[in-house]
Amino acid sequence: MGKSIDAKELNIYYSSFLAVEGVTMKIQPKTVTALIGPSGCGKSTFLRSINRMHENIPGARVEGRLELDGQDLYGPGVDPVGVRRQIGMVFQRPNPFPTMSIYDNVIAGMRLNNRKAGKTSFDDTVERSLRGANLWEEVKDRLEKPGSGLSGGQQQRLCIARAIAVQPDVLLMDEPCSALDPISTLAIEDLINELKNEYTIVIVTHNMQQAARVSDFTGFFNIEGTGKPGKLVEMDETKTIFSQPRQKATEDYVSGRFG
Amino acid sequence: MPTGTEPDKTEDQTVTGTLARPVTAETLPKVRGSLPRWAIGAFLVGSLVLVGAALAVVGFSVGLWVVLSAILFAVVTYATSRVVEGGRKATDRLVTVVVTGAFLLAMIPLISVLFTVISQGWARFDLQFFNSSMRGVVGEGGGALHAIQGTLIITALAAVMSIPVGVLTAVYLVEYGNNSRLARAITFFVDVMTGIPSIVAGLFAYALFSLLLGPGVRLGVVGAVALTVLMIPIVVRATEEMLKIVPNELREASYALGVPKWRTILKIVVPTTAGGIATGIMLAIARVIGETAPLLVTVGTALGVNLNPFDGRMATLPVFAYYSYAVPGVPREPFIDRAWSAALVLMLIVMVLNIVARLISRVFAPKTR
């Protein structure tokens, strides 16, 4: 598990509006890549194009190439639903399924995809995923309780457990800590550090300290003005981005002199 | 609400005195006096007594008494409160009086109908009413078994036809429509259908089956089709509103797990809001179960039990009540009594449906603990 992602001259459109222009980016397997940049610069749009989630918005489309371990994600005949089974996603706001118990939430991906498994196998998956998300000890005695009864931080870790239960190759995180308190944020960040042993992780964050703490590589997106497309300004090792970036814009942004 | 007693400020001042502007009583707005609790009750009783006494002189009338008392009560409350408590509180009290008054006004017809139907319908609310039909009955006795069965059969048939169509239409509009021209057209026609008079639905079904089976045909199923025409838009509307409030994040969470759209709708979206949809369906049934005009045209009525909606006329509760009242036999009283009892039974059925809807929505509601 853990595959590389390779974007080549990727343009992302909403109908005729060019939202993100010319992104070329190599994401190494089993690393954490942080995407930073001001609001509206297209980093979430880029993230959502990796697992073809943005196609759910009518009129959204992509030009250029996006490869997962060399295979074109947008090639002819590629099933977006199949892509999403390999590339999991965690969202900004924790969104456990309200009608399901903690147990059912974790195996939702398998059960909803009609994957047959014996009861013991589901039990194993639930324990493995919840342990993987550092949530097992907190919820092991109340697996049959509804997932929406957990705290925000626990819900977010439940969502991570749900995402890793289907054993994806890549995990995308769209500002996973922005709705959480500092302690829950720390828990998630520790988790990200452990998860990168198995998964390729791409995380969008507004918190530059977070990017510096958790990521190996950082990409800085910027936008020249409203109505203009967002662009990838610079991508490098996180150390380099935060200490000696090549671009002036990057330096201004990471040092807080943006705008 | 702290009133009158001066809170102890000295301690606060010693703590914060050097840090910030001292917090003294002068800098904070003070609460003005407030009316004692009993005052409002006293005003109400006073208004009633005063107006009652005044009316006793010129001639008493209940309606006038209540209305004038309410006005006097509102005026007195507002004026006293304005003097004692200030303008903001006075406005609050006035609005409270107006809102409560509007609520009570709305309750009057409801309570009146309930009371009349129960008191009048009680006379024949007996076992015989539920276990016999009107076959061979000319005067006293008899019952509405045939009408109860007819109503249940025809409504169930209408529900079976309209619930799938209605729910699926709503799913199309919310999940697949994308505000396309077709979706907007459907929304428009659903809105139009909500407003058509029920007799038009009856005439439509009657005309349709006249073309198919020859003129003058009267069957239970024709009535069910007429009710379906009335019921579909209500089901569509209720379901649509329910599906719309399912947060998009849940759909995305499901898509992100690689779940296809149709399965997301079936397993995530609809179960999340199943309680609301069930409530909407129950209310739609309650709405059409009391329809009289379309059934009068399409089903007619019958004296005996007919359990086959595809063969001959059937009796239904609303039509039974209507005929018992409109063309009673001689003597009239047994027919009128049976009409009231039929109305009572109809009301009870609707009440049971509403209770069932509440239970269903409680069972399906997403739980948090």
XYZ file of C-alpha atoms in Angstrom:
628
model
C 0.000 0.000 0.000
C 0.937 3.600 -0.389
C 1.163 4.725 -3.974
C 2.637 7.759 -5.651
C 0.592 10.495 -7.242
C 1.816 12.355 -10.263
C 0.094 15.434 -11.614
C 1.201 16.805 -14.970
C -0.019 20.200 -16.164
C -3.358 19.677 -14.472
C -6.080 22.228 -15.187
C -9.306 22.004 -13.220
C -12.456 23.674 -14.474
C -15.883 24.395 -13.050
C -17.844 24.624 -16.304
C -15.900 27.302 -18.184
C -14.223 28.761 -15.099
C -10.605 27.717 -14.739
C -10.165 27.149 -10.992
C -6.701 25.631 -10.865
C -4.104 25.999 -13.604
C -1.055 24.011 -14.567
C -0.334 21.982 -11.456
C 2.659 19.703 -11.848
C 3.405 17.817 -8.680
C 4.983 14.551 -7.672
C 3.807 13.017 -4.435
C 6.024 10.239 -3.088
C 4.525 7.055 -1.656
C 4.287 6.835 2.132
C 4.917 10.488 2.748
C 2.822 13.300 4.121
C 2.340 16.176 1.728
C 0.776 19.368 3.006
C -0.980 21.822 0.711
C -1.048 25.360 2.047
C -2.217 28.663 0.668
C -4.829 31.363 1.128
C -8.564 30.610 0.944
C -9.927 30.103 -2.537
C -6.553 29.304 -4.079
C -7.678 25.897 -5.296
C -5.869 23.543 -2.934
C -9.114 21.816 -1.869
C -10.214 21.676 -5.495
C -6.923 20.014 -6.416
C -7.273 17.600 -3.498
C -10.785 16.655 -4.541
C -9.705 16.086 -8.104
C -7.282 13.396 -6.899
C -10.125 11.039 -5.975
C -12.481 12.521 -8.561
C -14.832 13.851 -5.887
C -15.104 17.222 -7.592
C -16.974 15.549 -10.447
C -20.023 15.478 -8.236
C -20.353 19.185 -8.916
C -22.089 19.549 -12.294
C -19.788 20.924 -14.951
C -16.535 20.168 -13.150
C -13.820 18.663 -15.329
C -10.099 18.202 -15.582
C -7.456 18.615 -18.289
C -3.959 17.220 -18.152
C -2.772 14.025 -16.548
C -3.120 12.710 -13.042
C -1.483 9.377 -12.353
C -1.661 6.950 -9.489
C 1.483 4.787 -9.656
C 1.710 5.492 -13.337
C -1.935 4.740 -14.145
C -3.981 7.611 -15.531
C -6.792 8.360 -13.058
C -8.716 10.159 -15.801
C -7.984 7.646 -18.524
C -10.805 6.360 -20.703
C -12.915 3.743 -19.000
C -11.610 4.482 -15.505
C -14.466 4.198 -13.024
C -14.515 7.155 -10.604
C -16.241 4.977 -8.013
C -13.374 2.494 -8.263
C -10.860 5.328 -7.906
C -12.476 6.417 -4.662
C -12.126 2.918 -3.263
C -8.358 3.288 -3.619
C -8.103 6.903 -2.536
C -9.864 7.599 0.753
C -10.856 10.990 2.039
C -11.381 12.715 5.393
C -13.375 15.920 5.421
C -13.220 19.217 7.233
C -16.202 18.555 9.443
C -16.516 15.116 11.039
C -19.348 13.371 9.204
C -20.111 9.948 10.672
C -23.298 8.405 9.304
C -25.964 9.394 11.865
C -28.097 6.293 11.421
C -25.237 3.906 12.133
C -23.457 2.689 15.240
C -19.725 3.168 15.718
C -19.218 -0.414 14.545
C -21.355 0.043 11.444
C -19.693 3.348 10.637
C -16.276 1.707 10.490
C -17.397 -1.078 8.178
C -19.739 1.188 6.184
C -17.377 1.243 3.236
C -17.289 -2.539 3.046
C -20.927 -3.160 3.805
C -22.197 -0.464 1.433
C -20.059 -1.924 -1.304
C -21.671 -5.270 -0.605
C -18.376 -6.858 0.191
C -19.153 -10.150 1.826
C -17.259 -10.970 4.959
C -17.904 -13.213 7.897
C -18.761 -11.677 11.217
C -15.263 -12.368 12.555
C -13.675 -10.630 9.610
C -15.789 -7.531 10.198
C -14.834 -7.650 13.878
C -11.177 -7.794 12.904
C -11.538 -4.896 10.488
C -13.311 -2.790 13.103
C -10.645 -3.406 15.721
C -7.758 -2.945 13.308
C -9.188 0.297 11.882
C -10.127 1.759 15.249
C -6.703 0.882 16.640
C -5.209 2.451 13.529
C -7.152 5.625 14.255
C -6.180 5.603 17.967
C -9.803 5.316 18.949
C -10.107 1.670 19.983
C -9.414 2.115 23.707
C -11.982 4.922 23.961
C -14.866 3.194 22.213
C -14.291 -0.561 22.504
C -17.009 -0.901 25.146
C -19.655 0.997 23.211
C -19.263 -0.084 19.622
C -23.011 -0.489 19.249
C -23.678 3.131 20.284
C -24.366 5.751 17.597
C -21.291 7.405 16.105
C -22.805 10.859 16.419
C -22.687 10.569 20.228
C -18.892 10.907 20.254
C -17.022 14.175 20.748
C -15.885 16.121 17.689
C -12.324 14.850 17.879
C -13.469 11.280 18.376
C -15.888 11.629 15.465
C -13.071 12.795 13.229
C -10.935 9.827 14.257
C -13.945 7.601 13.602
C -14.093 9.073 10.101
C -10.396 8.312 9.658
C -11.023 4.748 10.865
C -13.864 4.502 8.353
C -11.568 5.721 5.583
C -8.734 3.306 6.389
C -11.077 0.350 6.903
C -11.369 -0.080 3.136
C -7.546 -0.150 2.965
C -6.979 2.614 0.438
C -3.596 3.410 -1.100
C -3.862 7.130 -0.515
C -5.574 9.155 2.200
C -6.693 12.687 1.396
C -7.451 15.050 4.277
C -9.261 18.316 3.699
C -8.507 20.513 6.724
C -9.181 17.612 9.094
C -8.447 19.592 12.263
C -10.052 22.937 11.531
C -13.186 22.075 13.512
C -11.299 20.545 16.434
C -9.771 21.761 19.689
C -5.960 21.720 20.181
C -5.939 18.429 22.093
C -7.970 16.598 19.455
C -5.787 18.239 16.819
C -2.702 16.820 18.524
C -4.303 13.373 18.543
C -4.997 13.593 14.812
C -1.499 14.858 14.065
C 0.050 11.974 16.005
C -2.202 9.684 14.032
C -1.056 11.166 10.721
C 2.539 10.456 11.749
C 1.695 6.809 12.330
C -0.463 6.449 9.229
C 2.300 7.536 6.891
C 4.036 4.217 7.524
C 1.303 2.627 5.451
C -0.418 5.277 3.411
C 0.399 8.161 1.158
C -1.203 11.170 2.808
C -2.120 14.508 1.277
C -3.416 17.086 3.727
C -4.848 20.530 3.092
C -4.373 22.853 6.029
C -4.669 26.525 6.899
C -2.457 26.031 9.898
C 1.172 26.500 8.904
C 2.486 25.156 12.188
C 0.509 22.023 11.461
C 2.004 21.749 7.993
C 5.468 22.172 9.498
C 4.770 19.573 12.200
C 3.243 16.750 10.206
C 4.405 16.967 6.621
C 7.483 15.831 4.737
C 6.703 17.908 1.678
C 4.756 21.122 1.339
C 3.108 22.646 -1.698
C 2.184 26.306 -1.679
C -0.799 27.372 -3.776
C -1.568 30.991 -4.529
C -4.034 33.066 -6.459
C -3.345 36.393 -8.093
C -6.791 37.823 -7.621
C -10.469 36.933 -7.632
C -11.537 35.299 -10.876
C -7.958 34.241 -11.624
C -7.001 30.570 -11.454
C -5.059 29.190 -8.497
C -1.555 27.927 -9.177
C 1.005 25.800 -7.473
C 3.726 28.347 -6.699
C 6.299 26.072 -5.176
C 6.683 22.595 -3.833
C 9.608 21.263 -1.890
C 10.590 19.567 1.334
C 8.768 21.149 4.227
C 12.061 22.268 5.828
C 13.034 24.131 2.689
C 9.634 25.767 2.221
C 9.644 27.112 5.744
C 13.320 28.106 5.933
C 14.550 29.128 2.488
C 11.788 29.080 -0.143
C 12.778 29.980 -3.669
C 9.796 32.211 -4.324
C 9.157 35.568 -2.691
C 5.407 34.833 -2.476
C 6.025 31.672 -0.515
C 8.311 33.434 1.910
C 5.759 36.192 2.438
C 3.025 33.669 3.089
C 4.875 31.366 5.489
C 6.285 34.296 7.418
C 2.852 35.853 7.766
C 3.496 38.874 5.549
C 0.901 37.843 3.034
C -1.433 40.302 1.386
C -33.482 38.630 37.724
C -31.624 40.717 40.299
C -33.913 43.432 41.461
C -33.701 45.877 44.321
C -30.846 44.194 46.188
C -27.510 45.808 45.471
C -24.879 43.210 44.514
C -21.702 43.330 46.563
C -19.163 45.123 44.392
C -16.378 45.775 46.880
C -14.640 42.454 46.388
C -14.620 42.767 42.622
C -13.138 46.212 42.844
C -10.228 45.122 44.993
C -9.376 42.392 42.532
C -9.721 44.276 39.273
C -9.339 47.825 40.543
C -5.851 48.445 39.286
C -6.275 46.548 36.032
C -9.260 48.203 34.516
C -11.866 50.826 34.955
C -13.625 50.010 38.242
C -16.956 48.376 37.659
C -19.459 50.424 39.577
C -23.203 50.425 39.698
C -23.314 53.684 37.730
C -21.713 52.207 34.621
C -24.134 49.302 34.291
C -27.728 49.784 33.194
C -30.042 48.923 36.026
C -33.192 46.858 35.815
C -36.217 48.972 36.471
C -38.956 47.766 38.733
C -40.863 44.685 37.670
C -44.483 43.706 37.990
C -45.133 41.054 40.612
C -46.128 37.643 39.303
C -49.715 37.872 40.426
C -50.253 41.156 38.581
C -50.866 39.562 35.159
C -53.400 37.121 36.588
C -55.050 39.932 38.488
C -55.288 42.059 35.306
C -56.893 39.157 33.454
C -59.470 38.449 36.148
C -60.059 42.166 36.591
C -60.660 42.692 32.859
C -63.079 39.764 32.707
C -65.034 40.957 35.752
C -65.078 44.584 34.658
C -66.196 43.870 31.094
C -68.658 41.265 32.357
C -70.209 43.775 34.722
C -70.394 46.453 32.037
C -72.006 44.030 29.578
C -74.479 42.817 32.199
C -75.947 46.314 32.123
C -76.338 46.583 28.330
C -76.952 42.896 27.578
C -74.533 39.975 27.905
C -72.898 38.109 25.023
C -70.045 35.616 25.405
C -68.211 36.581 22.216
C -68.259 40.283 22.974
C -67.262 39.590 26.574
C -64.148 37.590 25.584
C -63.041 39.993 22.839
C -63.494 43.156 24.897
C -61.836 41.561 27.932
C -58.841 40.576 25.819
C -58.488 44.107 24.459
C -58.828 45.678 27.897
C -56.353 43.168 29.329
C -53.805 43.944 26.627
C -54.157 47.691 27.089
C -53.930 47.554 30.890
C -50.952 45.201 30.837
C -49.084 47.313 28.320
C -49.776 50.583 30.102
C -48.861 49.335 33.584
C -45.777 47.560 32.329
C -44.665 50.655 30.453
C -44.911 52.769 33.559
C -43.359 50.244 35.953
C -40.975 48.193 33.802
C -40.113 50.395 30.838
C -40.816 50.285 27.089
C -38.884 47.148 26.138
C -40.539 44.933 28.724
C -43.937 46.451 27.918
C -43.557 45.578 24.242
C -42.549 42.067 25.248
C -45.681 41.682 27.358
C -47.914 43.092 24.618
C -46.501 40.727 22.006
C -46.888 37.808 24.426
C -50.563 38.693 24.863
C -51.103 38.987 21.083
C -49.338 35.691 20.319
C -51.203 33.826 23.038
C -54.452 35.363 21.818
C -53.788 34.227 18.248
C -53.068 30.724 19.499
C -56.295 30.583 21.491
C -58.222 31.940 18.508
C -56.818 29.187 16.323
C -57.766 26.581 18.914
C -61.446 27.580 19.009
C -62.598 25.881 15.779
C -60.413 22.871 16.499
C -61.803 22.275 19.969
C -65.314 23.029 18.728
C -65.127 20.442 15.936
C -63.597 17.870 18.247
C -66.209 18.432 20.901
C -69.156 18.393 18.485
C -68.051 15.265 16.661
C -67.355 13.355 19.865
C -70.545 14.375 21.626
C -72.764 13.761 18.585
C -70.964 10.678 17.354
C -70.936 8.985 20.736
C -74.596 7.922 20.463
C -73.915 5.269 17.834
C -70.288 4.536 18.700
C -71.160 0.976 19.638
C -70.209 -2.546 18.650
C -72.985 -2.836 16.115
C -71.630 0.156 14.261
C -68.405 -1.750 13.681
C -69.751 -5.226 12.915
C -72.704 -4.677 10.621
C -73.367 -2.995 7.318
C -76.494 -1.200 6.120
C -77.823 -4.166 4.169
C -81.501 -4.581 4.957
C -81.504 -1.771 7.519
C -84.238 0.817 7.120
C -84.376 2.588 10.458
C -82.421 2.089 13.669
C -79.418 -0.209 14.017
C -77.071 -0.929 11.165
C -73.471 0.110 11.000
C -70.599 1.293 8.901
C -68.523 -1.882 8.650
C -68.794 -1.764 4.857
C -67.778 1.908 4.789
C -64.815 1.431 7.142
C -63.563 -1.470 5.062
C -64.121 0.462 1.845
C -62.219 3.494 3.120
C -59.305 1.374 4.288
C -59.150 -0.612 1.024
C -59.369 2.391 -1.282
C -56.898 4.473 0.755
C -54.450 1.576 0.964
C -54.706 1.088 -2.788
C -54.108 4.805 -3.345
C -51.114 4.707 -0.980
C -49.614 1.698 -2.741
C -49.848 3.529 -6.059
C -48.730 6.987 -4.957
C -45.958 6.340 -2.405
C -43.469 4.737 -4.846
C -44.212 7.298 -7.544
C -44.038 10.190 -5.111
C -40.897 9.128 -3.273
C -39.044 8.251 -6.466
C -40.051 11.551 -8.067
C -38.645 13.390 -5.063
C -35.438 11.339 -5.252
C -35.136 12.294 -8.912
C -35.717 15.978 -8.188
C -33.213 16.198 -5.334
C -30.520 13.722 -6.352
C -30.594 13.630 -10.134
C -32.542 16.689 -11.274
C -29.667 19.190 -10.986
C -32.235 21.922 -11.525
C -32.538 20.880 -15.174
C -35.436 21.960 -17.326
C -37.237 18.661 -16.737
C -36.765 18.934 -12.966
C -38.100 22.480 -12.921
C -41.070 21.444 -15.048
C -41.859 18.580 -12.668
C -41.594 20.887 -9.655
C -43.944 23.336 -11.340
C -46.549 20.707 -12.181
C -46.317 19.167 -8.729
C -47.055 22.600 -7.295
C -49.993 22.983 -9.660
C -51.287 19.520 -8.750
C -51.157 20.386 -5.049
C -53.731 23.054 -5.722
C -56.250 21.269 -7.932
C -59.696 20.853 -6.406
C -60.338 17.277 -5.369
C -63.483 17.033 -7.502
C -61.313 17.635 -10.571
C -59.160 14.668 -9.595
C -62.359 12.635 -9.260
C -63.624 13.727 -12.653
C -60.263 12.925 -14.210
C -60.329 9.378 -12.843
C -63.986 8.986 -13.810
C -63.321 10.186 -17.367
C -60.252 7.987 -17.692
C -62.083 4.837 -16.688
C -65.145 5.787 -18.708
C -62.919 5.814 -21.787
C -61.371 2.489 -20.849
C -64.343 0.541 -19.510
C -67.357 2.389 -20.844
C -69.447 5.184 -19.361
C -70.913 5.090 -15.889
C -68.369 2.714 -14.459
C -67.986 2.915 -10.680
C -65.268 0.892 -8.982
C -63.147 1.160 -5.873
C -60.009 1.331 -7.989
C -61.278 4.399 -9.838
C -61.571 6.169 -6.502
C -58.079 5.001 -5.588
C -56.745 6.527 -8.810
C -58.494 9.805 -7.997
C -56.947 9.808 -4.507
C -53.566 8.985 -6.024
C -53.745 12.110 -8.151
C -54.319 14.092 -4.957
C -51.738 12.239 -2.920
C -48.705 12.165 -5.232
C -47.922 15.888 -5.039
C -48.141 15.856 -1.245
C -45.785 12.885 -1.010
C -43.384 14.474 -3.516
C -43.325 17.752 -1.617
C -42.822 16.160 1.811
C -40.128 13.769 0.617
C -38.357 16.462 -1.373
C -38.109 18.748 1.647
C -36.805 15.874 3.761
C -34.163 14.804 1.234
C -32.999 18.389 0.859
C -32.075 18.685 4.527
C -29.784 15.652 4.442
C -26.349 17.273 4.712
C -24.289 16.990 1.560
C -21.348 15.938 3.721
C -22.972 12.561 4.277
C -23.270 11.981 0.538
C -19.641 12.995 0.077
C -18.517 10.740 2.916
C -20.231 7.864 1.189
C -18.869 8.709 -2.276
C -15.381 8.997 -0.788
C -15.684 5.394 0.378
C -16.251 4.343 -3.187
C -19.967 3.781 -2.796
C -21.975 4.274 -6.010
C -24.557 7.026 -6.103
C -27.638 4.797 -6.188
C -26.420 2.847 -3.188
C -25.584 6.065 -1.335
C -29.150 7.234 -1.852
C -30.598 3.888 -0.826
C -28.403 3.211 2.210
C -27.398 6.650 3.482
C -29.680 9.446 2.286
C -33.073 7.767 2.584
C -32.404 5.991 5.935
C -31.090 9.235 7.443
C -34.409 10.915 6.766
C -36.713 7.881 6.791
C -38.610 9.206 9.802
C -39.412 12.457 8.050
C -40.468 10.718 4.860
C -42.707 8.321 6.796
C -44.306 11.260 8.594
C -44.909 13.012 5.287
C -46.523 9.893 3.822
C -48.769 9.447 6.851
C -49.890 13.060 6.659
C -50.602 12.624 2.942
C -52.745 9.577 3.737
C -54.525 11.490 6.476
C -55.164 14.255 3.975
C -56.845 12.043 1.353
C -58.640 9.586 3.605
C -61.366 12.141 4.308
C -61.956 13.081 0.659
C -65.639 12.948 -0.249
C -66.223 14.555 -3.629
C -63.938 12.417 -5.810
C -65.227 9.210 -4.223
C -68.802 10.321 -4.693
C -68.194 10.564 -8.440
C -65.954 7.563 -8.921
C -66.983 4.925 -6.393
C -70.528 5.797 -5.494
C -71.762 4.020 -2.409
C -73.218 0.680 -1.442
C -75.310 -0.748 1.335
C -73.436 -3.973 1.813
C -69.863 -5.134 2.219
C -67.806 -5.180 -0.973
C -64.169 -6.097 -0.494
C -63.244 -6.155 -4.165
C -62.182 -2.734 -5.474
C -62.260 -4.068 -9.032
C -65.905 -5.076 -8.946
C -68.777 -2.716 -8.342
C -69.499 0.167 -6.024
C -68.089 0.441 -2.534
C -69.080 2.421 0.499
C -66.567 4.760 2.124
C -66.796 6.637 5.417
C -66.960 10.188 4.022
C -69.525 9.257 1.379
C -71.459 7.188 3.936
C -71.600 10.208 6.247
C -72.584 12.489 3.386
C -75.442 10.285 2.140
C -76.699 9.537 5.652
C -77.000 13.260 6.214
C -78.074 14.409 2.733
C -80.711 11.776 1.978
C -81.777 10.292 5.311
C -84.615 7.808 5.509
C -87.607 8.059 7.756
C -87.184 8.531 10.672
C -84.153 10.829 10.228
C -82.481 10.476 13.638
C -80.764 7.071 13.186
C -79.249 8.242 9.895
C -77.965 11.506 11.376
C -76.500 9.617 14.353
C -74.725 7.190 12.029
C -73.314 10.113 10.016
C -71.808 11.640 13.156
C -70.368 8.300 14.235
C -68.825 7.855 10.787
C -67.188 11.265 11.159
C -65.903 10.262 14.590
C -64.446 7.005 13.255
C -62.776 8.896 10.398
C -61.266 11.315 12.881
C -59.996 8.464 15.022
C -58.391 6.788 11.999
C -56.586 10.024 11.141
C -55.498 10.345 14.760
C -54.138 6.804 14.780
C -52.272 7.519 11.539
C -50.669 10.575 13.116
C -49.636 8.612 16.176
C -48.173 5.908 13.943
C -46.272 8.605 12.036
C -44.809 9.909 15.279
C -43.781 6.441 16.379
C -42.188 5.732 13.019
C -40.217 8.973 13.037
C -39.060 8.221 16.575
C -37.900 4.741 15.596
C -36.042 5.957 12.504
C -34.660 9.183 13.945
C -30.853 9.251 14.081
C -29.831 8.623 17.667
C -27.118 10.494 19.462
C -26.625 8.444 22.603
